Amino acid sequence: MRASIVCEPSLARFAEMLELGTHVLLGRGEEQLGGRQRQALLADLFESLVGAIYLDQGLEAVRSFLASYIFPHIDSNGGLLVKDFKSTLQEKAQHAGMGPIEYRIVEERGPAHDREFVIEVLIGETAYGTGIGRTKKEAEQQAAAEAWRKLAD
């Protein structure tokens, strides 16, 4: 149970839910390469935030933070309640009658052995999110997560 919560993809999802990527200062190169959406960076940001809360305010503050912002997103088996943002986004868009969802490749960069994909998700004619990943599936999930957050607000 603990391993599924503290693994890099889960920590990155928590960082995405808290929109931590918008608060980090990046160098120009990392910014241009989409560093704000990289799972490793997002996971590190989340770990750093929890560590900073602990050092500044102690263990009880960490528990309170996790109880307020993280535990509500974990099911009784220790898994994330929202695992597949593509499916969740599809359901939300269909329920709201927003039109079809399309995932469009915006850019492919890097050599064939180290490819990176930039994908945007459109609902109807409107772009709602962009994702970057080493696979198309990863980039689509990130784009769907961003769109899901926008629609949840």
C-alpha positions as a Python dict, from the first residue, in 0.01 Angstrom:
ca = {
    (1, 'M'): (0, 0, 0),
    (2, 'R'): (268, 252, 104),
    (3, 'A'): (476, 177, -207),
    (4, 'S'): (191, 270, -442),
    (5, 'I'): (145, 605, -266),
    (6, 'V'): (509, 713, -247),
    (7, 'C'): (614, 604, -597),
    (8, 'E'): (716, 871, -846),
    (9, 'P'): (392, 869, -1053),
    (10, 'S'): (177, 912, -740),
    (11, 'L'): (394, 1190, -600),
    (12, 'A'): (387, 1362, -940),
    (13, 'R'): (6, 1339, -946),
    (14, 'F'): (-13, 1496, -601),
    (15, 'A'): (214, 1778, -723),
    (16, 'E'): (-12, 1822, -1028),
    (17, 'M'): (-322, 1838, -808),
    (18, 'L'): (-155, 2111, -601),
    (19, 'E'): (-25, 2285, -918),
    (20, 'L'): (327, 2294, -773),
    (21, 'G'): (485, 2316, -1119),
    (22, 'T'): (360, 2672, -1153),
    (23, 'H'): (565, 2782, -851),
    (24, 'V'): (911, 2651, -940),
    (25, 'L'): (1186, 2858, -1097),
    (26, 'L'): (1348, 2681, -1393),
    (27, 'G'): (1635, 2764, -1620),
    (28, 'R'): (1553, 2866, -1975),
    (29, 'G'): (1653, 2529, -2122),
    (30, 'E'): (1450, 2325, -1874),
    (31, 'E'): (1155, 2558, -1926),
    (32, 'Q'): (1171, 2514, -2303),
    (33, 'L'): (1189, 2136, -2265),
    (34, 'G'): (869, 2133, -2059),
    (35, 'G'): (1031, 2075, -1723),
    (36, 'R'): (722, 2189, -1534),
    (37, 'Q'): (539, 1878, -1650),
    (38, 'R'): (813, 1617, -1599),
    (39, 'Q'): (715, 1347, -1352),
    (40, 'A'): (1054, 1332, -1182),
    (41, 'L'): (1059, 1707, -1121),
    (42, 'L'): (700, 1711, -996),
    (43, 'A'): (765, 1420, -759),
    (44, 'D'): (1074, 1599, -625),
    (45, 'L'): (869, 1917, -575),
    (46, 'F'): (610, 1733, -372),
    (47, 'E'): (874, 1565, -156),
    (48, 'S'): (1043, 1902, -104),
    (49, 'L'): (716, 2065, 1),
    (50, 'V'): (646, 1794, 258),
    (51, 'G'): (1004, 1820, 385),
    (52, 'A'): (980, 2199, 413),
    (53, 'I'): (654, 2175, 607),
    (54, 'Y'): (817, 1923, 841),
    (55, 'L'): (1128, 2135, 900),
    (56, 'D'): (930, 2456, 943),
    (57, 'Q'): (628, 2337, 1141),
    (58, 'G'): (686, 1978, 1252),
    (59, 'L'): (527, 1638, 1209),
    (60, 'E'): (175, 1741, 1314),
    (61, 'A'): (167, 2004, 1039),
    (62, 'V'): (271, 1739, 785),
    (63, 'R'): (-6, 1510, 908),
    (64, 'S'): (-257, 1793, 882),
    (65, 'F'): (-140, 1882, 530),
    (66, 'L'): (-161, 1520, 413),
    (67, 'A'): (-502, 1473, 577),
    (68, 'S'): (-637, 1782, 401),
    (69, 'Y'): (-482, 1755, 57),
    (70, 'I'): (-365, 1399, -8),
    (71, 'F'): (-557, 1140, 193),
    (72, 'P'): (-894, 1235, 35),
    (73, 'H'): (-748, 1119, -300),
    (74, 'I'): (-643, 774, -175),
    (75, 'D'): (-883, 480, -166),
    (76, 'S'): (-907, 220, 113),
    (77, 'N'): (-658, -5, -69),
    (78, 'G'): (-395, 268, -80),
    (79, 'G'): (-438, 353, -448),
    (80, 'L'): (-514, 688, -603),
    (81, 'L'): (-882, 751, -657),
    (82, 'V'): (-810, 920, -989),
    (83, 'K'): (-565, 696, -1174),
    (84, 'D'): (-673, 727, -1532),
    (85, 'F'): (-731, 1091, -1613),
    (86, 'K'): (-817, 1009, -1976),
    (87, 'S'): (-1116, 796, -1872),
    (88, 'T'): (-1224, 1041, -1604),
    (89, 'L'): (-1200, 1331, -1849),
    (90, 'Q'): (-1398, 1135, -2109),
    (91, 'E'): (-1676, 1072, -1857),
    (92, 'K'): (-1681, 1436, -1745),
    (93, 'A'): (-1693, 1569, -2103),
    (94, 'Q'): (-1967, 1326, -2208),
    (95, 'H'): (-2175, 1402, -1899),
    (96, 'A'): (-2147, 1776, -1970),
    (97, 'G'): (-2218, 1729, -2344),
    (98, 'M'): (-1899, 1910, -2440),
    (99, 'G'): (-1826, 1720, -2760),
    (100, 'P'): (-1566, 1466, -2865),
    (101, 'I'): (-1219, 1449, -2713),
    (102, 'E'): (-917, 1449, -2939),
    (103, 'Y'): (-550, 1407, -2847),
    (104, 'R'): (-327, 1585, -3096),
    (105, 'I'): (51, 1555, -3123),
    (106, 'V'): (188, 1908, -3113),
    (107, 'E'): (554, 1816, -3128),
    (108, 'E'): (793, 1521, -3126),
    (109, 'R'): (1144, 1604, -3018),
    (110, 'G'): (1467, 1428, -2948),
    (111, 'P'): (1637, 1133, -3116),
    (112, 'A'): (1444, 810, -3179),
    (113, 'H'): (1595, 638, -2873),
    (114, 'D'): (1505, 930, -2644),
    (115, 'R'): (1185, 1068, -2797),
    (116, 'E'): (965, 1316, -2613),
    (117, 'F'): (606, 1388, -2712),
    (118, 'V'): (405, 1705, -2660),
    (119, 'I'): (33, 1635, -2686),
    (120, 'E'): (-265, 1864, -2649),
    (121, 'V'): (-617, 1755, -2561),
    (122, 'L'): (-911, 1920, -2729),
    (123, 'I'): (-1274, 1891, -2628),
    (124, 'G'): (-1482, 1998, -2921),
    (125, 'E'): (-1272, 2273, -3077),
    (126, 'T'): (-1117, 2401, -2753),
    (127, 'A'): (-774, 2304, -2618),
    (128, 'Y'): (-791, 2227, -2246),
    (129, 'G'): (-450, 2084, -2164),
    (130, 'T'): (-100, 1999, -2280),
    (131, 'G'): (117, 1711, -2167),
    (132, 'I'): (478, 1611, -2219),
    (133, 'G'): (606, 1257, -2186),
    (134, 'R'): (849, 993, -2306),
    (135, 'T'): (556, 801, -2452),
    (136, 'K'): (240, 920, -2622),
    (137, 'K'): (36, 753, -2348),
    (138, 'E'): (222, 940, -2072),
    (139, 'A'): (183, 1273, -2253),
    (140, 'E'): (-189, 1208, -2312),
    (141, 'Q'): (-240, 1127, -1941),
    (142, 'Q'): (-66, 1451, -1843),
    (143, 'A'): (-274, 1651, -2091),
    (144, 'A'): (-592, 1487, -1962),
    (145, 'A'): (-491, 1560, -1600),
    (146, 'E'): (-442, 1928, -1683),
    (147, 'A'): (-777, 1942, -1863),
    (148, 'W'): (-949, 1757, -1578),
    (149, 'R'): (-814, 2013, -1327),
    (150, 'K'): (-935, 2303, -1541),
    (151, 'L'): (-1282, 2155, -1566),
    (152, 'A'): (-1290, 2074, -1193),
    (153, 'D'): (-1237, 2442, -1102),
}
